[in-house]
Coordinates of N, CA and C in Angstrom, one line a residue:
M1 N 9.7 30.5 270.0 CA 10.7 31.6 270.1 C 11.7 31.4 269.0
I2 N 12.1 30.2 268.7 CA 13.1 29.9 267.6 C 12.6 30.4 266.3
S3 N 11.3 30.2 266.1 CA 10.7 30.6 264.8 C 10.7 32.1 264.6
I4 N 10.6 32.9 265.7 CA 10.8 34.3 265.7 C 12.2 34.8 265.2
F5 N 13.1 34.1 265.9 CA 14.5 34.4 265.5 C 14.8 34.0 264.1
K6 N 14.3 32.8 263.7 CA 14.5 32.4 262.3 C 13.9 33.4 261.3
A7 N 12.6 33.7 261.5 CA 12.1 34.8 260.6 C 12.8 36.0 260.6
L8 N 13.3 36.5 261.8 CA 14.0 37.7 261.8 C 15.3 37.6 261.0
G9 N 16.0 36.5 261.2 CA 17.2 36.2 260.5 C 17.1 36.2 259.0
L10 N 16.0 35.6 258.6 CA 15.7 35.6 257.1 C 15.4 37.0 256.5
F11 N 14.7 37.8 257.4 CA 14.4 39.1 257.0 C 15.7 40.0 256.9
V12 N 16.6 39.8 257.8 CA 17.9 40.5 257.8 C 18.7 40.0 256.6
L13 N 18.7 38.7 256.4 CA 19.5 38.2 255.2 C 19.0 38.7 253.9
A14 N 17.6 38.7 253.8 CA 17.0 39.2 252.6 C 17.3 40.7 252.4
G15 N 17.3 41.4 253.5 CA 17.7 42.9 253.5 C 19.1 43.1 253.1
L16 N 20.0 42.3 253.6 CA 21.4 42.5 253.1 C 21.6 42.2 251.7
F17 N 20.9 41.2 251.1 CA 20.9 40.9 249.7 C 20.3 42.0 248.9
E18 N 19.2 42.5 249.3 CA 18.5 43.6 248.5 C 19.2 44.9 248.6
I19 N 19.5 45.4 249.8 CA 20.2 46.6 249.9 C 21.6 46.6 249.3
G20 N 22.3 45.4 249.6 CA 23.7 45.3 249.0 C 23.6 45.3 247.5
G21 N 22.7 44.5 247.0 CA 22.6 44.4 245.5 C 22.2 45.7 244.9
G22 N 21.2 46.4 245.5 CA 20.8 47.7 245.0 C 22.0 48.7 245.1
Y23 N 22.7 48.6 246.2 CA 23.9 49.5 246.3 C 24.9 49.3 245.2
L24 N 25.2 48.0 244.9 CA 26.2 47.7 243.9 C 25.8 48.2 242.6
V25 N 24.5 48.0 242.2 CA 24.0 48.4 240.9 C 24.0 50.0 240.9
W26 N 23.7 50.6 242.0 CA 23.7 52.0 242.1 C 25.2 52.5 241.9
Q27 N 26.1 51.9 242.4 CA 27.5 52.3 242.3 C 28.0 52.1 240.8
W28 N 27.5 51.0 240.2 CA 27.9 50.8 238.8 C 27.3 51.9 237.9
L29 N 26.0 52.1 238.1 CA 25.4 53.1 237.2 C 25.6 54.6 237.5
R30 N 25.7 54.8 238.8 CA 25.7 56.3 239.2 C 27.1 56.7 239.6
S31 N 28.0 55.8 239.9 CA 29.4 56.2 240.4 C 30.5 55.7 239.4
G32 N 30.1 55.1 238.3 CA 31.1 54.7 237.3 C 31.9 53.5 237.7
K33 N 31.4 52.7 238.6 CA 32.1 51.5 238.9 C 32.1 50.5 237.7
S34 N 32.8 49.4 237.7 CA 32.9 48.5 236.6 C 31.6 47.7 236.5
L35 N 31.4 47.1 235.4 CA 30.2 46.3 235.1 C 30.1 45.2 236.2
W36 N 31.2 44.7 236.7 CA 31.1 43.6 237.7 C 30.4 44.0 238.9
W37 N 30.4 45.3 239.3 CA 29.6 45.7 240.4 C 28.1 45.5 240.1
G38 N 27.7 45.8 238.9 CA 26.3 45.6 238.5 C 26.0 44.2 238.4
V39 N 26.9 43.3 237.9 CA 26.6 41.9 237.8 C 26.5 41.3 239.2
V40 N 27.4 41.5 240.1 CA 27.3 41.0 241.5 C 26.0 41.5 242.1
G41 N 25.7 42.9 241.9 CA 24.5 43.4 242.5 C 23.2 42.7 242.0
A42 N 23.2 42.4 240.7 CA 22.0 41.6 240.2 C 21.9 40.3 240.8
I43 N 23.1 39.6 241.0 CA 23.1 38.3 241.6 C 22.5 38.3 243.0
L44 N 22.9 39.4 243.8 CA 22.4 39.5 245.1 C 20.9 39.9 245.1
L45 N 20.4 40.6 244.1 CA 19.0 40.9 244.1 C 18.2 39.7 243.8
V46 N 18.7 38.8 242.9 CA 18.1 37.5 242.7 C 18.0 36.6 244.1
L47 N 19.2 36.6 244.7 CA 19.2 35.9 246.0 C 18.2 36.4 247.0
Y48 N 18.1 37.8 247.0 CA 17.0 38.3 247.8 C 15.7 37.8 247.6
G49 N 15.3 37.7 246.3 CA 14.0 37.1 245.9 C 13.8 35.7 246.4
I50 N 14.9 34.9 246.3 CA 14.9 33.6 246.8 C 14.7 33.4 248.3
V51 N 15.5 34.2 249.0 CA 15.4 34.1 250.5 C 14.1 34.5 251.0
A52 N 13.5 35.5 250.4 CA 12.1 35.9 250.8 C 11.1 34.8 250.8
T53 N 11.3 33.8 249.9 CA 10.3 32.7 249.8 C 10.5 31.7 250.9
W54 N 11.5 31.8 251.7 CA 11.7 30.9 252.8 C 10.9 31.2 254.0
Q55 N 10.3 32.4 254.0 CA 9.4 32.8 255.1 C 8.2 31.9 255.1
L56 N 7.6 31.7 256.3 CA 6.5 30.9 256.5 C 5.1 31.6 256.2
T57 N 5.2 33.0 256.2 CA 4.0 33.7 256.1 C 3.6 33.9 254.6
S58 N 2.5 34.5 254.3 CA 2.0 34.7 252.9 C 2.9 35.7 252.3
F59 N 2.8 35.8 250.9 CA 3.6 36.8 250.2 C 3.4 38.2 250.6
G60 N 2.0 38.6 250.8 CA 1.7 40.0 251.2 C 2.2 40.3 252.6
K61 N 2.0 39.4 253.5 CA 2.5 39.7 254.9 C 4.0 39.7 254.9
T62 N 4.7 38.8 254.2 CA 6.1 38.8 254.2 C 6.7 40.1 253.7
Y63 N 6.1 40.6 252.6 CA 6.6 41.8 252.0 C 6.3 43.1 252.8
A64 N 5.1 43.0 253.5 CA 4.7 44.1 254.3 C 5.7 44.2 255.5
V65 N 6.0 43.1 256.1 CA 6.9 43.1 257.2 C 8.3 43.5 256.8
Y66 N 8.7 42.9 255.6 CA 10.1 43.1 255.1 C 10.2 44.7 254.8
G67 N 9.2 45.3 254.4 CA 9.3 46.7 254.1 C 9.8 47.5 255.3
A68 N 9.3 47.2 256.5 CA 9.8 47.8 257.7 C 11.2 47.5 258.0
I69 N 11.5 46.2 257.9 CA 12.9 45.8 258.2 C 13.9 46.5 257.2
F70 N 13.4 46.6 255.9 CA 14.2 47.4 254.9 C 14.4 48.8 255.3
V71 N 13.4 49.5 255.8 CA 13.5 50.9 256.2 C 14.7 51.0 257.2
V72 N 14.6 50.2 258.3 CA 15.6 50.3 259.3 C 17.0 49.9 258.8
M73 N 17.0 48.8 258.0 CA 18.4 48.4 257.5 C 18.9 49.4 256.6
S74 N 18.1 50.1 255.8 CA 18.6 51.1 254.8 C 19.2 52.4 255.6
I75 N 18.6 52.7 256.7 CA 19.2 53.8 257.5 C 20.5 53.4 258.0
A76 N 20.6 52.1 258.5 CA 21.9 51.7 259.1 C 22.9 51.5 257.9
W77 N 22.5 51.0 256.8 CA 23.4 50.9 255.6 C 24.0 52.3 255.2
A78 N 23.1 53.2 255.1 CA 23.5 54.6 254.7 C 24.5 55.2 255.7
W79 N 24.2 54.9 257.0 CA 25.1 55.4 258.0 C 26.5 54.8 257.9
Y80 N 26.5 53.5 257.7 CA 27.8 52.7 257.7 C 28.6 53.0 256.4
F81 N 27.9 52.9 255.3 CA 28.6 53.0 254.0 C 28.7 54.4 253.4
D82 N 27.8 55.2 253.7 CA 27.7 56.5 253.0 C 28.0 57.7 253.9
G83 N 28.2 57.4 255.2 CA 28.4 58.5 256.1 C 27.2 59.3 256.5
F84 N 26.0 58.8 256.2 CA 24.8 59.4 256.6 C 24.7 59.4 258.1
K85 N 24.4 60.5 258.7 CA 24.2 60.5 260.2 C 22.7 60.6 260.4
P86 N 22.0 59.5 260.9 CA 20.6 59.5 261.1 C 20.4 60.5 262.3
D87 N 19.3 61.3 262.2 CA 19.0 62.1 263.3 C 17.9 61.5 264.2
R88 N 17.5 62.2 265.1 CA 16.5 61.6 266.1 C 15.2 61.2 265.4
L89 N 14.7 62.0 264.4 CA 13.5 61.6 263.7 C 13.6 60.4 262.8
D90 N 14.9 60.2 262.2 CA 15.2 59.0 261.5 C 15.0 57.8 262.4
L91 N 15.5 57.9 263.6 CA 15.5 56.8 264.6 C 14.1 56.6 265.1
I92 N 13.3 57.6 265.3 CA 11.9 57.5 265.8 C 11.1 56.8 264.6
G93 N 11.3 57.3 263.4 CA 10.6 56.7 262.3 C 10.9 55.1 262.2
G94 N 12.2 54.8 262.4 CA 12.5 53.4 262.3 C 11.8 52.6 263.4
L95 N 11.8 53.2 264.6 CA 11.1 52.5 265.7 C 9.5 52.4 265.4
I96 N 9.0 53.4 264.8 CA 7.5 53.3 264.5 C 7.3 52.2 263.5
V97 N 8.1 52.0 262.5 CA 7.8 50.9 261.5 C 8.1 49.6 262.1
L98 N 9.1 49.5 263.0 CA 9.3 48.2 263.7 C 8.1 47.9 264.6
A99 N 7.5 48.8 265.3 CA 6.3 48.6 266.0 C 5.2 48.1 265.1
G100 N 5.1 48.6 264.0 CA 4.1 48.2 263.0 C 4.3 46.7 262.6
V101 N 5.5 46.3 262.5 CA 5.9 44.9 262.2 C 5.3 44.0 263.4
G102 N 5.5 44.5 264.6 CA 5.0 43.7 265.8 C 3.6 43.5 265.7
V103 N 2.8 44.6 265.3 CA 1.4 44.5 265.1 C 1.0 43.5 264.0
I104 N 1.6 43.7 262.9 CA 1.3 42.8 261.8 C 1.5 41.3 262.0
L105 N 2.7 41.1 262.6 CA 3.1 39.6 262.8 C 2.5 39.0 264.1
Y106 N 2.4 39.8 265.2 CA 2.2 39.1 266.5 C 1.0 39.6 267.2
W107 N 0.2 40.6 266.8 CA -1.0 41.0 267.5 C -2.0 39.9 267.4
P108 N -2.6 39.5 268.5 CA -3.5 38.4 268.5 C -4.8 38.7 267.7
R109 N -5.2 37.6 266.9 CA -6.3 37.7 266.0 C -7.3 36.7 266.4
S110 N -8.6 37.0 266.2 CA -9.6 36.0 266.5 C -9.8 34.9 265.4

């Protein structure tokens, strides 16, 4: 059970680094923020790549699962930072991708 929470924590940490880094680079290039926003964003994106290697699963499985976590965290990030109000279909879509994560990671295999 601890390994499940550890894996989930690493996915969330990686998500914060990737989404946060991408957001800062976006703000630098699209919203005219200073170069420092881009530099810090780039550092966060490198940290995202490092944190992802701490997962115990293979590269492909790690990134497949992370993709679903990224979708859900991106919706939450947009809601919190950009004032995006997710509708019912956004939430349903997020639940569907999380269900897919459960299948990929935990469905019994022979």
